[in-house]
Coordinates of C-alpha atoms and ligand atoms in Angstrom, one line a residue:
M27 CA 0.0 0.0 0.0
Y28 CA 1.3 3.4 -1.0
S29 CA -1.7 5.6 -0.4
Q30 CA -5.4 5.5 -1.4
N31 CA -5.3 5.5 -5.2
K32 CA -1.5 5.1 -5.2
M33 CA -0.3 1.5 -5.4
V34 CA 2.8 -0.4 -6.2
Y35 CA 2.3 -3.0 -8.9
R36 CA 4.5 -5.2 -11.1
V37 CA 4.9 -4.6 -14.8
V38 CA 3.9 -7.8 -16.6
E39 CA 3.9 -6.5 -20.2
K40 CA 5.8 -3.8 -22.0
H41 CA 5.2 -2.5 -25.5
A42 CA 6.6 0.5 -27.3
N43 CA 4.7 3.1 -25.3
T44 CA 2.4 1.2 -23.0
Y45 CA 2.7 -1.1 -20.0
K46 CA 0.5 -3.6 -18.3
V47 CA 0.6 -4.0 -14.6
Q48 CA -0.8 -6.8 -12.5
T49 CA -3.3 -5.4 -10.0
H50 CA -5.5 -7.3 -7.5
S51 CA -8.3 -7.2 -9.9
G52 CA -6.5 -8.2 -13.1
V53 CA -4.1 -6.8 -15.6
K54 CA -4.4 -3.1 -16.4
V55 CA -2.9 -0.9 -19.0
A56 CA -0.6 1.8 -17.6
R57 CA 1.3 4.7 -19.1
L58 CA 4.1 6.9 -17.9
K59 CA 2.9 10.0 -16.1
G60 CA 4.0 13.1 -18.1
S61 CA 5.7 14.8 -15.3
Y62 CA 7.5 11.6 -14.5
S63 CA 8.6 10.8 -18.1
Y64 CA 10.4 14.2 -18.2
T65 CA 12.5 13.2 -15.3
I66 CA 13.8 10.1 -17.1
N67 CA 17.1 11.0 -18.6
S68 CA 18.3 7.6 -19.8
K69 CA 16.7 4.6 -21.3
E70 CA 18.0 2.7 -18.3
S71 CA 15.5 4.4 -16.0
L72 CA 12.5 3.4 -18.1
P73 CA 10.3 0.8 -16.5
C74 CA 10.6 -2.8 -17.9
V75 CA 8.9 -6.1 -17.2
G76 CA 9.5 -7.2 -13.6
D77 CA 9.7 -3.7 -12.3
W78 CA 7.7 -2.7 -9.3
V79 CA 6.2 0.6 -10.3
E80 CA 4.5 3.3 -8.2
T81 CA 1.2 4.1 -9.9
I82 CA -1.8 6.4 -9.5
D83 CA -5.2 5.2 -10.7
D84 CA -7.4 8.1 -11.6
E85 CA -10.1 5.6 -12.7
S86 CA -9.8 6.4 -16.4
I87 CA -6.1 5.5 -16.6
M88 CA -3.3 4.1 -14.6
L89 CA -0.3 6.3 -14.5
I90 CA 3.3 5.2 -13.6
E91 CA 5.1 7.8 -11.5
G92 CA 8.1 6.0 -10.2
I93 CA 10.1 2.7 -10.1
Q94 CA 11.1 1.0 -6.9
D95 CA 14.8 0.0 -6.5
R96 CA 15.8 -2.9 -8.6
K97 CA 17.5 -5.9 -7.1
S98 CA 18.8 -6.9 -10.6
L99 CA 18.5 -5.7 -14.1
V100 CA 19.0 -7.6 -17.4
S101 CA 19.8 -5.2 -20.2
R102 CA 21.3 -5.2 -23.6
R103 CA 23.2 -2.7 -25.7
A104 CA 20.8 -0.8 -27.9
S105 CA 22.9 -1.8 -30.9
V106 CA 26.2 -3.3 -31.6
N107 CA 28.2 -0.1 -31.2
A108 CA 25.8 1.6 -28.8
T109 CA 26.9 2.4 -25.2
V110 CA 23.3 2.9 -24.1
Q111 CA 21.8 0.3 -21.9
Q112 CA 18.3 -0.9 -22.7
P113 CA 16.5 -2.5 -19.8
I114 CA 14.8 -5.8 -20.6
A115 CA 13.8 -7.3 -17.3
A116 CA 14.1 -6.2 -13.7
N117 CA 14.2 -8.1 -10.5
V118 CA 15.1 -11.3 -12.1
D119 CA 16.4 -14.1 -9.8
Y120 CA 17.9 -16.4 -12.4
V121 CA 19.5 -15.6 -15.7
I122 CA 19.3 -18.9 -17.4
I123 CA 22.1 -19.3 -19.9
V124 CA 20.9 -21.7 -22.7
L125 CA 23.4 -23.5 -24.9
G126 CA 22.8 -26.4 -27.3
V127 CA 24.9 -29.6 -27.1
D128 CA 23.9 -30.6 -30.6
G129 CA 26.9 -29.6 -32.6
G130 CA 25.2 -26.9 -34.6
R131 CA 25.2 -23.6 -32.6
N132 CA 26.6 -25.7 -29.9
Y133 CA 28.3 -25.4 -26.6
S134 CA 31.6 -23.5 -26.4
D135 CA 33.7 -22.5 -23.4
R136 CA 34.1 -19.0 -24.9
L137 CA 30.4 -18.4 -25.4
L138 CA 29.6 -19.6 -21.9
E139 CA 32.2 -17.2 -20.5
R140 CA 30.6 -14.4 -22.4
L141 CA 27.1 -15.2 -21.3
L142 CA 28.2 -15.7 -17.7
T143 CA 29.7 -12.2 -17.8
I144 CA 26.3 -10.8 -18.8
A145 CA 24.5 -12.9 -16.2
W146 CA 26.8 -11.8 -13.3
N147 CA 26.5 -8.2 -14.5
S148 CA 22.7 -8.3 -14.1
G149 CA 22.9 -8.9 -10.4
A150 CA 20.9 -12.1 -10.8
T151 CA 22.2 -15.7 -10.2
P152 CA 23.3 -17.5 -13.4
L153 CA 22.0 -20.9 -14.1
V154 CA 23.3 -23.0 -17.1
V155 CA 21.0 -25.1 -19.3
L156 CA 22.7 -27.4 -21.7
N157 CA 19.7 -28.1 -24.0
K158 CA 19.1 -30.7 -26.7
S159 CA 20.7 -33.4 -24.6
D160 CA 18.5 -35.8 -26.6
L161 CA 20.7 -35.2 -29.6
N162 CA 24.0 -36.0 -27.9
D163 CA 25.0 -39.1 -25.9
A164 CA 28.0 -37.3 -24.5
S165 CA 26.0 -34.4 -23.0
E166 CA 27.3 -35.4 -19.5
L167 CA 30.8 -34.9 -20.7
I168 CA 30.0 -31.4 -21.9
K169 CA 28.4 -30.7 -18.5
M170 CA 31.7 -31.6 -16.9
Q171 CA 33.6 -29.3 -19.2
A172 CA 31.1 -26.5 -18.5
E173 CA 31.7 -27.0 -14.8
T174 CA 35.3 -26.0 -15.2
V175 CA 34.3 -22.7 -16.8
A176 CA 31.2 -21.9 -14.7
F177 CA 32.7 -22.2 -11.2
G178 CA 30.0 -22.8 -8.6
V179 CA 27.2 -22.3 -11.1
D180 CA 24.4 -24.9 -11.3
I181 CA 24.3 -26.7 -14.6
I182 CA 21.3 -28.6 -15.9
N183 CA 21.2 -31.1 -18.8
C184 CA 17.9 -30.5 -20.5
S185 CA 15.8 -31.4 -23.5
A186 CA 12.9 -29.3 -24.4
I187 CA 11.8 -32.2 -26.6
D188 CA 11.9 -35.3 -24.4
G189 CA 11.5 -33.3 -21.1
T190 CA 14.8 -34.2 -19.5
G191 CA 15.7 -31.7 -16.8
I192 CA 12.5 -29.7 -17.1
D193 CA 11.4 -30.6 -13.5
T194 CA 14.8 -29.5 -12.2
L195 CA 14.5 -26.3 -14.1
L196 CA 11.0 -25.7 -12.6
S197 CA 12.4 -26.3 -9.1
Y198 CA 14.5 -23.1 -9.5
V199 CA 11.8 -21.1 -11.2
S200 CA 9.2 -21.5 -8.5
D201 CA 7.6 -19.7 -5.5
G202 CA 7.9 -16.1 -6.8
K203 CA 11.3 -16.6 -8.4
V204 CA 11.8 -15.0 -11.8
G205 CA 13.8 -16.5 -14.6
V206 CA 14.9 -15.3 -18.0
F207 CA 16.5 -17.3 -20.8
I208 CA 19.5 -15.9 -22.6
G209 CA 21.7 -17.4 -25.3
P210 CA 22.2 -17.5 -29.0
S211 CA 19.3 -18.1 -31.3
G212 CA 18.4 -21.6 -32.2
V213 CA 19.4 -23.2 -28.9
G214 CA 15.8 -23.7 -27.8
K215 CA 14.9 -20.7 -25.6
S216 CA 11.4 -20.4 -27.1
T217 CA 10.8 -24.1 -27.0
L218 CA 11.8 -24.2 -23.4
T219 CA 9.6 -21.2 -22.6
N220 CA 6.7 -23.0 -24.3
R221 CA 7.5 -26.2 -22.5
L222 CA 7.3 -24.5 -19.1
L223 CA 4.1 -22.7 -20.1
D224 CA 2.6 -25.9 -21.6
Y225 CA 3.3 -27.8 -18.5
E226 CA 1.4 -25.1 -16.6
V227 CA -1.5 -25.0 -19.1
Q228 CA -1.8 -28.7 -18.8
A229 CA -1.5 -28.7 -15.1
T230 CA -4.0 -25.9 -14.5
N231 CA -6.1 -26.0 -17.6
S232 CA -5.7 -22.3 -17.5
L233 CA -7.3 -20.5 -20.4
R234 CA -5.9 -17.2 -19.4
M235 CA -2.4 -18.4 -19.9
K236 CA -3.3 -19.9 -23.3
D237 CA -5.0 -16.6 -24.2
M238 CA -2.0 -14.6 -23.3
R239 CA 0.3 -16.9 -25.2
G240 CA -2.1 -16.8 -28.2
R241 CA -2.1 -13.0 -28.3
H242 CA 1.5 -12.9 -27.8
T243 CA 3.3 -11.3 -30.7
T244 CA 7.0 -11.1 -31.5
S245 CA 7.4 -7.6 -30.2
G246 CA 7.2 -6.6 -26.5
S247 CA 8.1 -8.2 -23.3
Y248 CA 6.0 -10.4 -21.0
L249 CA 6.2 -11.8 -17.6
F250 CA 4.4 -15.1 -17.4
E251 CA 3.3 -16.6 -14.1
L252 CA 3.7 -20.4 -13.8
K253 CA 1.4 -22.5 -11.6
N254 CA 4.3 -23.3 -9.2
G255 CA 4.4 -19.6 -8.5
G256 CA 7.5 -19.0 -10.6
F257 CA 7.7 -16.4 -13.4
I258 CA 9.3 -16.5 -16.8
V259 CA 10.3 -13.4 -18.8
D260 CA 9.6 -13.7 -22.5
S261 CA 11.0 -10.9 -24.6
S262 CA 12.0 -10.3 -28.2
G263 CA 14.7 -8.0 -26.9
I264 CA 16.5 -10.7 -25.0
K265 CA 17.2 -12.5 -28.2
E266 CA 19.7 -9.8 -29.2
V267 CA 21.3 -9.6 -25.8
Q268 CA 24.8 -8.4 -26.3
A269 CA 27.8 -8.2 -24.1
W270 CA 27.2 -5.4 -21.7
A271 CA 29.5 -6.0 -18.9
F272 CA 32.0 -4.4 -16.6
E273 CA 35.5 -5.4 -15.5
E274 CA 34.5 -6.7 -12.1
D275 CA 32.2 -9.2 -13.7
L276 CA 35.0 -10.4 -15.9
D277 CA 36.9 -11.0 -12.8
S278 CA 34.3 -13.3 -11.4
V279 CA 34.2 -15.4 -14.6
F280 CA 38.0 -15.6 -14.8
E281 CA 38.4 -16.0 -11.1
E282 CA 41.8 -17.8 -11.2
I283 CA 43.3 -15.2 -13.6
S284 CA 42.1 -12.3 -11.5
C285 CA 43.5 -14.0 -8.3
L286 CA 46.8 -14.5 -10.0
S287 CA 47.0 -11.0 -11.3
Q288 CA 47.3 -9.8 -7.7
E289 CA 50.7 -11.5 -7.7
C290 CA 51.9 -9.6 -10.8
K291 CA 54.8 -7.3 -10.1
Y292 CA 53.0 -4.2 -11.5
R293 CA 49.6 -3.3 -10.1
N294 CA 48.2 -2.3 -13.6
C295 CA 49.8 -5.3 -15.3
Q296 CA 48.1 -6.1 -18.6
H297 CA 49.6 -9.6 -18.6
Q298 CA 51.0 -9.1 -22.0
G299 CA 54.8 -9.3 -21.7
E300 CA 55.4 -7.3 -18.5
P301 CA 58.2 -8.6 -16.3
G302 CA 57.1 -10.5 -13.2
C303 CA 53.7 -11.3 -14.6
A304 CA 52.2 -14.1 -12.6
V305 CA 49.5 -14.8 -15.2
Q306 CA 52.1 -15.4 -18.0
E307 CA 54.1 -17.6 -15.7
E308 CA 51.1 -19.9 -15.2
L309 CA 50.3 -19.7 -18.9
E310 CA 53.8 -20.9 -19.7
A311 CA 53.6 -23.6 -17.0
G312 CA 50.5 -24.9 -18.7
N313 CA 48.1 -24.1 -15.8
I314 CA 46.0 -21.7 -17.9
T315 CA 45.1 -22.8 -21.4
P316 CA 46.1 -20.4 -24.2
E317 CA 42.4 -20.3 -25.3
R318 CA 41.2 -19.1 -21.9
Y319 CA 44.0 -16.6 -21.7
D320 CA 43.1 -15.2 -25.2
S321 CA 39.4 -15.1 -24.3
Y322 CA 40.2 -13.2 -21.1
L323 CA 42.3 -10.6 -23.0
H324 CA 39.8 -10.3 -25.7
L325 CA 36.8 -9.7 -23.4
K326 CA 39.0 -7.3 -21.3
Q327 CA 39.8 -5.3 -24.5
E328 CA 36.1 -5.2 -25.5
L329 CA 35.1 -4.0 -22.1
A330 CA 37.8 -1.3 -22.0
F331 CA 36.6 -0.2 -25.4
L332 CA 33.0 0.1 -24.1
D333 CA 34.2 2.0 -21.1
R334 CA 36.0 4.5 -23.2
K335 CA 33.0 5.0 -25.5
K336 CA 30.8 5.6 -22.4
N337 CA 33.2 8.2 -21.1
E338 CA 33.5 9.9 -24.5
K339 CA 29.7 9.9 -24.6
S340 CA 29.3 11.5 -21.2
S341 CA 31.9 14.2 -22.0
H342 CA 30.1 14.7 -25.3
V343 CA 26.8 15.2 -23.5
Q344 CA 28.5 17.7 -21.2
R345 CA 30.0 19.6 -24.1
Q346 CA 26.6 19.7 -25.8
H347 CA 25.1 20.9 -22.6
D348 CA 27.7 23.7 -22.4
K349 CA 27.2 24.6 -26.0
D350 CA 23.4 24.7 -25.5
F351 CA 23.8 26.8 -22.5
G352 CA 26.1 29.2 -24.4
K353 CA 23.5 29.5 -27.1
L354 CA 20.8 30.2 -24.7
V355 CA 22.8 33.0 -23.1
K356 CA 23.6 34.4 -26.5
T357 CA 19.9 34.4 -27.7
T358 CA 18.7 35.8 -24.4
L359 CA 21.3 38.6 -24.6
S360 CA 20.5 39.4 -28.2
R361 CA 16.8 39.4 -27.5
K362 CA 17.3 41.8 -24.7
K363 CA 19.4 43.9 -27.0
L364 CA 16.5 43.9 -29.6
V365 CA 14.1 44.8 -26.8
R366 CA 16.3 47.7 -25.7
Q367 CA 16.7 48.9 -29.3
A368 CA 13.0 48.9 -29.8
M369 CA 12.4 50.9 -26.7
Ligands
LIG414 P1 15.6 -20.1 -29.8 O1 16.0 -19.3 -31.0 O2 16.7 -20.2 -28.8 O3 14.3 -19.6 -29.2 O4 15.3 -21.6 -30.3 P2 14.0 -22.3 -30.6 O5 13.2 -22.6 -29.4 O6 13.3 -21.6 -31.7 O7 14.5 -23.7 -31.2 C1 15.3 -23.8 -32.4 C2 15.1 -25.3 -32.9 O8 15.6 -26.2 -32.0 C3 13.6 -25.6 -33.1 O9 13.5 -26.3 -34.3 C4 13.3 -26.5 -31.9 O10 12.3 -27.4 -32.2 C5 14.6 -27.2 -31.7 N1 14.8 -27.6 -30.3 C6 14.6 -26.8 -29.2 N2 14.9 -27.5 -28.1 C7 15.3 -28.8 -28.5 C8 15.7 -29.9 -27.8 O11 15.8 -30.0 -26.6 N3 16.0 -31.0 -28.6 C9 15.9 -31.0 -29.9 N4 16.2 -32.2 -30.6 N5 15.5 -29.9 -30.6 C10 15.2 -28.8 -29.9
LIG415 ZN1 50.3 -9.9 -15.2

């Protein structure tokens, strides 16, 4: 409770300009309140599915006038070179990394590292799903390999087709917990989503869910409630999720390298030929694979590039701001001059 006609609700659908929130009496359309939308200075502060928003209901329309603090945020770069973060889902508990073990767009250590970086960066707990296990007898071996990359992260062997691992997956996404699938296209994210929803439709015979799913188009984002009390985010935006990560997340993925780097002679060692570099010593000793070392350096460079672009951008915004201010002063002065001349 927030006040009489002021309530806090969860966003369950987002389209270009409208939102839907779950109220006690069903799902209602909501829009951003004008005065509130003026205060939004970055895409990141726009509400997205999973957000708890402060609303006022003036009977004709529900208006959003604030967002409650997010415990996690899954976002993507607006485009390949963009430095703007676009929120996709808030307050997610599990970022479920899906990779296929079928040999096509299949599992790779590098891809897993990249997706783990995104997952850690969101503030949610990563979970790895190795899907299409029905197509590979050696899926347990791939799981063991994945365990060496995803330290301490739970990994589930799944098949959206024969149902392997689905119950285990459902045991995570239950009781109010929110999950979102990320991963390259073709690995089975939609099929898994449907599988979780189908399970619920069958279990509850819920027409509402079927209706929602039927109306469900390719644009927009949705938060679906499962019968076990869990939630699944389904969003077209998530399909294009791109690396948006920061260095400290890289450190949690390459834990052994970041630990080692504390033993390097120089504090800002780049591990690329400096004397007394502990990372290179381990590399030469064969304790770090060259692939993992390359992947680490590559991601580090990419993140540093993003960081630079972000800084350039903010200084550009500042410059533009200064320029605009200068212009305003000039026009105001010349207007005053004109007024004086006219008098
Ligand atoms: P998305 O792009 O990640 O959403 O992938 P889709 O869910 O569209 O799946 C891509 C293709 O893989 C479809 O033809 C699915 O039927 C198939 N597929 C998905 N999951 C499985 C699985 O567990 N086993 C097999 N054999 N095929 C699967
Ligand atoms: Zn070093």
